[in-house]
mmCIF file with all atom_site columns, C-alpha atoms in Angstrom:
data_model
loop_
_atom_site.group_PDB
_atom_site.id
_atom_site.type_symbol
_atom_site.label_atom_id
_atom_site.label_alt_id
_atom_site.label_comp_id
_atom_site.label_asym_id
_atom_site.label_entity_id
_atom_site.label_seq_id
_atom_site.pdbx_PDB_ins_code
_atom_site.Cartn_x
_atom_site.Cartn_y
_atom_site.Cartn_z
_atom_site.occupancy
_atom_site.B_iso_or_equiv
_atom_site.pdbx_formal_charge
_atom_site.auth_seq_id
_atom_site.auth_comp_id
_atom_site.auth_asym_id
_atom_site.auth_atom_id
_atom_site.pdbx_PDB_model_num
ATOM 1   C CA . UNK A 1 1   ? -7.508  -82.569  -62.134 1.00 0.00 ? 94  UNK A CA 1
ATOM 2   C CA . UNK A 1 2   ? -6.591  -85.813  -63.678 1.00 0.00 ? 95  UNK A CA 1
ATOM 3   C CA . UNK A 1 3   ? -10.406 -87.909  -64.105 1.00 0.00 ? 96  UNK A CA 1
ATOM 4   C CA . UNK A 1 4   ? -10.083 -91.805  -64.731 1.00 0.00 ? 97  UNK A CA 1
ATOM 5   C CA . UNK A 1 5   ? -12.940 -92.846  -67.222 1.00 0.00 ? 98  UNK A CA 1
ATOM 6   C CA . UNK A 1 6   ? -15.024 -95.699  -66.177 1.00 0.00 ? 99  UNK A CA 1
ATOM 7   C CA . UNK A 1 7   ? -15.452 -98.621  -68.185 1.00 0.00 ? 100 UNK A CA 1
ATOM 8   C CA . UNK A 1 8   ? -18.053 -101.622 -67.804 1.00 0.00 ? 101 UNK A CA 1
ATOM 9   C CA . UNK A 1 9   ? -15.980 -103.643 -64.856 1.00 0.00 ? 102 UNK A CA 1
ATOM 10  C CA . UNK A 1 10  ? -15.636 -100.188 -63.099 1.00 0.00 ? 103 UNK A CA 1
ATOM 11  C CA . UNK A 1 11  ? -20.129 -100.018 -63.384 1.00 0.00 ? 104 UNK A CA 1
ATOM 12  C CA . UNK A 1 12  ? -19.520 -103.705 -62.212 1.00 0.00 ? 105 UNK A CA 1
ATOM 13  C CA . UNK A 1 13  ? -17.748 -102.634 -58.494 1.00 0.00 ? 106 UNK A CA 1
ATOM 14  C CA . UNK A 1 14  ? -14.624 -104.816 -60.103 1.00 0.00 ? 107 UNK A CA 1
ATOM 15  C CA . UNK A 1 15  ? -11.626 -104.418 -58.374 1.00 0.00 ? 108 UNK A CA 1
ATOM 16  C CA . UNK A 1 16  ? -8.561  -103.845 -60.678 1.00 0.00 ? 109 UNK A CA 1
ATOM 17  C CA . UNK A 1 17  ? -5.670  -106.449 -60.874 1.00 0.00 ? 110 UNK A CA 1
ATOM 18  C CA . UNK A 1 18  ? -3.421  -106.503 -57.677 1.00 0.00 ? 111 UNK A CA 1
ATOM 19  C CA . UNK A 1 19  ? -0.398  -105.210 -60.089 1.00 0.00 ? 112 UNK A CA 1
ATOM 20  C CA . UNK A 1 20  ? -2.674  -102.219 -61.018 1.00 0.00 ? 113 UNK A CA 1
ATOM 21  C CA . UNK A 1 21  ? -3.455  -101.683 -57.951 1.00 0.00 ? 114 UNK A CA 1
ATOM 22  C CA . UNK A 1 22  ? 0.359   -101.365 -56.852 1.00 0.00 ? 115 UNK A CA 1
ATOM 23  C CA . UNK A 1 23  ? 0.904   -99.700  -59.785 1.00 0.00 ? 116 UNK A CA 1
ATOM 24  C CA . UNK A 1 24  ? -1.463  -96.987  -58.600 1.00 0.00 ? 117 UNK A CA 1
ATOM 25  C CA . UNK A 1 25  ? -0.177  -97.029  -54.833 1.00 0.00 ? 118 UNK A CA 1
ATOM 26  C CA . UNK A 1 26  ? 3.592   -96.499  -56.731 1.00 0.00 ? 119 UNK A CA 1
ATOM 27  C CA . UNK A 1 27  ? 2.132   -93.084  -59.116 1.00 0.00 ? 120 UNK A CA 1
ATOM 28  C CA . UNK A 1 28  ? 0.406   -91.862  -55.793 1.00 0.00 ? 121 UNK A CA 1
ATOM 29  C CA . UNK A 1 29  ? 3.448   -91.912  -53.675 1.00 0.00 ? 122 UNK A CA 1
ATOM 30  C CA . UNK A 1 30  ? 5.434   -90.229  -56.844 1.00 0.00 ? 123 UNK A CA 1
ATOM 31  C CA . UNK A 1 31  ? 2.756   -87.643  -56.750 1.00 0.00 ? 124 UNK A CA 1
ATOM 32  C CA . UNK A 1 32  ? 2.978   -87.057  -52.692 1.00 0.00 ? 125 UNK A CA 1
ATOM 33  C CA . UNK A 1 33  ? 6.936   -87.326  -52.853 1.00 0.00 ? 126 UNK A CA 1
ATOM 34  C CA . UNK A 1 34  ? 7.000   -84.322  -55.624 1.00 0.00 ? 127 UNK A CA 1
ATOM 35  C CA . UNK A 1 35  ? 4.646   -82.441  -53.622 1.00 0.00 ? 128 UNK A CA 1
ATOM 36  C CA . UNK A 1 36  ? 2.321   -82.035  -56.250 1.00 0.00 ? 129 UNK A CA 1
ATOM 37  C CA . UNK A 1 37  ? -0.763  -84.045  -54.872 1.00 0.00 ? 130 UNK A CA 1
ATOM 38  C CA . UNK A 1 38  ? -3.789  -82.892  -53.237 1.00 0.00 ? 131 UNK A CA 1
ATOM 39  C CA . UNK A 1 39  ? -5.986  -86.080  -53.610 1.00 0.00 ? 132 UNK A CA 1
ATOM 40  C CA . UNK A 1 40  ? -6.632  -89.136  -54.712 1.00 0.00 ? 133 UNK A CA 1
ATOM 41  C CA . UNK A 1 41  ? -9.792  -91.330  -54.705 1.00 0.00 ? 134 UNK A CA 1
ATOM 42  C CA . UNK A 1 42  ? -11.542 -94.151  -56.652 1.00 0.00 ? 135 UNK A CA 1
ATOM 43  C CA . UNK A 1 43  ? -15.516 -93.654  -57.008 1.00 0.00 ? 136 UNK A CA 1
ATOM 44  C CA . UNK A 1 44  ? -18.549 -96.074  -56.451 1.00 0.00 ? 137 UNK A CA 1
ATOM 45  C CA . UNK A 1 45  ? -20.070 -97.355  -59.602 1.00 0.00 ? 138 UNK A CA 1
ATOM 46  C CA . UNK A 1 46  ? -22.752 -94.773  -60.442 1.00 0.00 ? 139 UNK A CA 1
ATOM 47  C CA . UNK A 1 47  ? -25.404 -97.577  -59.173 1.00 0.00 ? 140 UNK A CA 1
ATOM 48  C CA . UNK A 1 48  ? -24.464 -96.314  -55.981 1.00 0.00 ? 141 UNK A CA 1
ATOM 49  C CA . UNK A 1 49  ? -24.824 -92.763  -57.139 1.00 0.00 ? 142 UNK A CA 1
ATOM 50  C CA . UNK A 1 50  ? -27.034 -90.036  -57.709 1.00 0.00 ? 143 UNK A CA 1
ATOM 51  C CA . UNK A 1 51  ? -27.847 -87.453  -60.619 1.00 0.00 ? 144 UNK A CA 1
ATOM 52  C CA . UNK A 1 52  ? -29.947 -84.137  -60.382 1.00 0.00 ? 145 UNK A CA 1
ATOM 53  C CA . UNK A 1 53  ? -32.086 -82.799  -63.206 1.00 0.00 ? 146 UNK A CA 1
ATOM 54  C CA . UNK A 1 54  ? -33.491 -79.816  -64.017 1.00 0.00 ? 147 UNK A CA 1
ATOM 55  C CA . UNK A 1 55  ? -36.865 -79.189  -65.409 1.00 0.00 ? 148 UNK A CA 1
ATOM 56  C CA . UNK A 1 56  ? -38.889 -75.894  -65.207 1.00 0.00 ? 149 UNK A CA 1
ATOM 57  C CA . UNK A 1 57  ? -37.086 -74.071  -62.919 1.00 0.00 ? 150 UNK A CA 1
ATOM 58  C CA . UNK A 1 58  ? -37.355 -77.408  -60.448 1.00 0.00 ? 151 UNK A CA 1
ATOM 59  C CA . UNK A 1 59  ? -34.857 -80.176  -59.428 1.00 0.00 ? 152 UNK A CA 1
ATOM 60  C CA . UNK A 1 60  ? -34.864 -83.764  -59.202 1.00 0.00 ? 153 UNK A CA 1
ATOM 61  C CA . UNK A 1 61  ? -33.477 -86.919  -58.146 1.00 0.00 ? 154 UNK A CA 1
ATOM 62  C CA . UNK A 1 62  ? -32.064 -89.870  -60.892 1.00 0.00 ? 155 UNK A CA 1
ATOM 63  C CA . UNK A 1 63  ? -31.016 -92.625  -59.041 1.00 0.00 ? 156 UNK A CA 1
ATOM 64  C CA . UNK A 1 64  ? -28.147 -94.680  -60.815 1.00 0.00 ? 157 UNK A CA 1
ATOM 65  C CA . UNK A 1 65  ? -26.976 -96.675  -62.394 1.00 0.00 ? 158 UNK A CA 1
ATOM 66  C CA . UNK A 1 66  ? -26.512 -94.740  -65.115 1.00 0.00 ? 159 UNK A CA 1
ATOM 67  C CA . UNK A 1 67  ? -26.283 -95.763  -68.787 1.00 0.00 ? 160 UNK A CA 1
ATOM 68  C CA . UNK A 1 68  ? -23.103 -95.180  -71.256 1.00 0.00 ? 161 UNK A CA 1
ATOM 69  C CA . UNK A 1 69  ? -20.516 -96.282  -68.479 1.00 0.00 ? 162 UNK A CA 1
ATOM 70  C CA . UNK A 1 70  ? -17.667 -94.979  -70.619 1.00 0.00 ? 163 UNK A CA 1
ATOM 71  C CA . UNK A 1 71  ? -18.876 -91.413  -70.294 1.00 0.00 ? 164 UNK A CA 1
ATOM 72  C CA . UNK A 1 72  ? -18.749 -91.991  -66.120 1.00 0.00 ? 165 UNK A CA 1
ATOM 73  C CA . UNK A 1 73  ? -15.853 -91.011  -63.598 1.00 0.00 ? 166 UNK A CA 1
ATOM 74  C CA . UNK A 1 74  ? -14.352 -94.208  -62.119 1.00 0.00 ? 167 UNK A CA 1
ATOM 75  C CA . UNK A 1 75  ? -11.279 -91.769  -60.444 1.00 0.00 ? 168 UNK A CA 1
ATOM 76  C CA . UNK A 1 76  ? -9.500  -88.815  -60.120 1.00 0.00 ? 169 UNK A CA 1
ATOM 77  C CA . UNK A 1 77  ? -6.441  -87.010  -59.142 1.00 0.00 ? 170 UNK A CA 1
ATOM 78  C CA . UNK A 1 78  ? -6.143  -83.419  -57.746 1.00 0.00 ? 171 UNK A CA 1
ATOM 79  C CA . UNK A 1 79  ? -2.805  -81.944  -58.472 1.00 0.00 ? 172 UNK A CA 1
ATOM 80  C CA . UNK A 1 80  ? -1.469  -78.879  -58.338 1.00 0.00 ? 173 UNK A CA 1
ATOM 81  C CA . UNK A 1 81  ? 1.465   -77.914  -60.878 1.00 0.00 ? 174 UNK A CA 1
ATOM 82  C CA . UNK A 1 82  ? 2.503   -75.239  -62.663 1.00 0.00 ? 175 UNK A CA 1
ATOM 83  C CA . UNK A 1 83  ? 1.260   -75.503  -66.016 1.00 0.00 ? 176 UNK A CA 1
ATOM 84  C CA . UNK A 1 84  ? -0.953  -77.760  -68.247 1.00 0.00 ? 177 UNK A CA 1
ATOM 85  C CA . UNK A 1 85  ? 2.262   -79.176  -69.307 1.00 0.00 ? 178 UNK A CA 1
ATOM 86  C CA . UNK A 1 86  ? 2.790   -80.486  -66.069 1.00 0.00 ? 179 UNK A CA 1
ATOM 87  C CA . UNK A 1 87  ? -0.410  -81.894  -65.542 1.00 0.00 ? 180 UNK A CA 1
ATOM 88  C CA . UNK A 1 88  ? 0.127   -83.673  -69.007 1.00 0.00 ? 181 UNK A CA 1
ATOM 89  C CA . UNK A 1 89  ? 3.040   -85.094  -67.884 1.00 0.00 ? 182 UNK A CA 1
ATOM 90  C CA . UNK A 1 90  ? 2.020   -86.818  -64.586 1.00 0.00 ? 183 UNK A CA 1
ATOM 91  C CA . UNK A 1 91  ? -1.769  -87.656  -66.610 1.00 0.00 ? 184 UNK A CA 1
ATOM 92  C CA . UNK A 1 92  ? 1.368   -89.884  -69.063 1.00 0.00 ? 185 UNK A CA 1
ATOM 93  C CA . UNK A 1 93  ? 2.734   -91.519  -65.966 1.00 0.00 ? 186 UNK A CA 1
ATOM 94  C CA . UNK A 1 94  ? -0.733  -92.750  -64.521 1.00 0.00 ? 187 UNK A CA 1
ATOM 95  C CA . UNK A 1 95  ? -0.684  -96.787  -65.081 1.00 0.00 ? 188 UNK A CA 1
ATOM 96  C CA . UNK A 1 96  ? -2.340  -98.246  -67.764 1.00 0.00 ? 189 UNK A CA 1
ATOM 97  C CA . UNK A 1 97  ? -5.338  -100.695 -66.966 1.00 0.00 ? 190 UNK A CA 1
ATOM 98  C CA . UNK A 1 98  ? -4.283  -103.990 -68.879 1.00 0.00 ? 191 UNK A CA 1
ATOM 99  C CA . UNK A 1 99  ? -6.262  -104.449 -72.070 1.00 0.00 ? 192 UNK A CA 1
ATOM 100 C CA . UNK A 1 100 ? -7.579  -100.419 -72.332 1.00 0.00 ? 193 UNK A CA 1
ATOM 101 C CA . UNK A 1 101 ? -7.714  -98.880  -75.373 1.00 0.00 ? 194 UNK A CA 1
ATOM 102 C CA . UNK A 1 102 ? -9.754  -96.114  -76.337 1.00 0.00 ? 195 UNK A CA 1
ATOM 103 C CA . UNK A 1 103 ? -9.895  -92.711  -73.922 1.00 0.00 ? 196 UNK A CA 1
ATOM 104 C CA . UNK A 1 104 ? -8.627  -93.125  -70.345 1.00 0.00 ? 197 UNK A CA 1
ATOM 105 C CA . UNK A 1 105 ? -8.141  -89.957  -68.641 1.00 0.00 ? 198 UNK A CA 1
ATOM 106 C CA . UNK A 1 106 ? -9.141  -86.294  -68.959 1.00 0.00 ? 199 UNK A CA 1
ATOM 107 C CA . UNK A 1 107 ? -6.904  -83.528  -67.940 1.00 0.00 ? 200 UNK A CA 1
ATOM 108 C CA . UNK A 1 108 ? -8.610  -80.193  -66.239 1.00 0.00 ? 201 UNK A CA 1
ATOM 109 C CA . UNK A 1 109 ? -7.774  -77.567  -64.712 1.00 0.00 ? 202 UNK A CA 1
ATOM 110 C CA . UNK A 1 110 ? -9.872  -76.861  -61.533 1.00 0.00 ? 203 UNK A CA 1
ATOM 111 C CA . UNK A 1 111 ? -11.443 -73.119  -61.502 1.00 0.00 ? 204 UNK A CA 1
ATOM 112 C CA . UNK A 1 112 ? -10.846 -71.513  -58.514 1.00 0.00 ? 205 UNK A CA 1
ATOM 113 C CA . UNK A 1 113 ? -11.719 -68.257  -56.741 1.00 0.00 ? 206 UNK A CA 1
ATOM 114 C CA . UNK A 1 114 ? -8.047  -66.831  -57.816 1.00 0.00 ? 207 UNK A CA 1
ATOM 115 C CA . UNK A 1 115 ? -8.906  -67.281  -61.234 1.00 0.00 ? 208 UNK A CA 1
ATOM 116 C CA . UNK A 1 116 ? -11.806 -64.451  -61.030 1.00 0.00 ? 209 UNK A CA 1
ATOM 117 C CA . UNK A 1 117 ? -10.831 -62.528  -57.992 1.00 0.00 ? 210 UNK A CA 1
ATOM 118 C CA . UNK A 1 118 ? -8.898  -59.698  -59.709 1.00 0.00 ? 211 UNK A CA 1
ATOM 119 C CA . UNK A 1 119 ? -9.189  -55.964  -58.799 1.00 0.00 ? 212 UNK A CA 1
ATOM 120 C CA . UNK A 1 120 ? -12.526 -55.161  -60.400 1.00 0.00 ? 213 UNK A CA 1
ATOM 121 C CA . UNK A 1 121 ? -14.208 -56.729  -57.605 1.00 0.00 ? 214 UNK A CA 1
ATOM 122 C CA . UNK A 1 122 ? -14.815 -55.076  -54.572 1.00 0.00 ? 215 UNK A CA 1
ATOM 123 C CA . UNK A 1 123 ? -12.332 -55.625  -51.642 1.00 0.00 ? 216 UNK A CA 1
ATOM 124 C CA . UNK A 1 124 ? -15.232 -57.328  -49.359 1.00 0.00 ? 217 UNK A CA 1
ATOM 125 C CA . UNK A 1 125 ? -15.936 -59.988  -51.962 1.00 0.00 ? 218 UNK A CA 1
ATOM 126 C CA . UNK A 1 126 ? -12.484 -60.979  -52.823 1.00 0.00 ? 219 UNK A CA 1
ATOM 127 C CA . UNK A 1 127 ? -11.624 -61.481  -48.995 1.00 0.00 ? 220 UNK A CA 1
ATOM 128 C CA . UNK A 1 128 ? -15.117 -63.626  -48.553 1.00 0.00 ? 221 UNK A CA 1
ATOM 129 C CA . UNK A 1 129 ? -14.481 -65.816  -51.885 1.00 0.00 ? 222 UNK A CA 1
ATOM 130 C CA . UNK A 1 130 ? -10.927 -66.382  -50.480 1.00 0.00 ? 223 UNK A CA 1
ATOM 131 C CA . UNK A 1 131 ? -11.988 -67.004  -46.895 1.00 0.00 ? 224 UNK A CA 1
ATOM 132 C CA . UNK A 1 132 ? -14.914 -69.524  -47.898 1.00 0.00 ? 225 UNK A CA 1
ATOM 133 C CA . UNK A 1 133 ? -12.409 -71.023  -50.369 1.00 0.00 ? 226 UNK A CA 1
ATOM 134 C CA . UNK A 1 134 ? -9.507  -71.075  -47.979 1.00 0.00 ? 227 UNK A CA 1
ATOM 135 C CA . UNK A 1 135 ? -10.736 -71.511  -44.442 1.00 0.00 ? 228 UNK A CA 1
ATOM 136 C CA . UNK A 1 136 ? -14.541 -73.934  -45.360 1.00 0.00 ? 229 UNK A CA 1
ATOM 137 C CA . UNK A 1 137 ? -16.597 -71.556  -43.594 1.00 0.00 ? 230 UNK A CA 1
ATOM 138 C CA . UNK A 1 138 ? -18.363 -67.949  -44.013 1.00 0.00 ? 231 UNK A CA 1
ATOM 139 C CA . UNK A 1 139 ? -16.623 -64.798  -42.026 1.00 0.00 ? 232 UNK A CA 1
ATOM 140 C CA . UNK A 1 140 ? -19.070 -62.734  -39.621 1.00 0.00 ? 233 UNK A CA 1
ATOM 141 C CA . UNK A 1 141 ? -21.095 -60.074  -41.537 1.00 0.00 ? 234 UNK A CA 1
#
């Protein structure tokens, strides 16, 4: 997974430059044509968002916004390649926002059920992590 960072003009619901945002529609399409891309979407600023804490054993609700805006999400891509390498490679191609300097983009790979589903666990639980992951939904019992 390739994250954007946000910055202040993300928090602010700015819209990027028109030549960014061609830019972007041009690195997406390179992304689809290799095959590589499994999505692709901007986020809210976080004043539209939500956080849950965790106190005592009991949840609850922060609504945003939500201070330090350059430790926020403004993006992300969901790729799958081979290797990290590979992942570094298309993070290098995503366009530059004009006048950003300073951490852009995080690079990490996504956990999935294949990543813990070796032969230690039972049969029935590999086939239900891999159904639930695969298909959305929860086989009969």
């Amino acid at each position: 997974m390739i994250v954007g960072k946000g910055n202040a003009a993300t928090e602010a619901g700015e819209l990027p430059p028109q030549e960014l945002v061609d830019a972007m529609h041009a690195y997406n399409e390179a992304l689809a044509k290799a095959g590589v891309l499994l999505a692709a979407e901007g986020l809210l600023p976080s004043s539209k968002g939500a956080q849950i804490a965790y106190s005592g054993g009991r949840a609850s609700v922060i609504d945003g916004p939500f201070a330090e805006s350059k430790e926020l999400i403004a993006g992300f891509w969901l790729i799958q390649v081979k290797s990290r390498e590979e992942a570094i490679e298309w993070a290098l191609r995503v366009p530059v926002p004009p006048g950003h300097d300073g951490v852009g983009l995080d690079v990490w790979r996504v956990f999935d059920a294949s990543d813990v589903l070796d032969e230690s666990l039972p049969e029935e639980e590999r086939e239900r992590a891999l159904h639930v992951r695969l298909r959305g939904d929860v086989p009969d019992a």
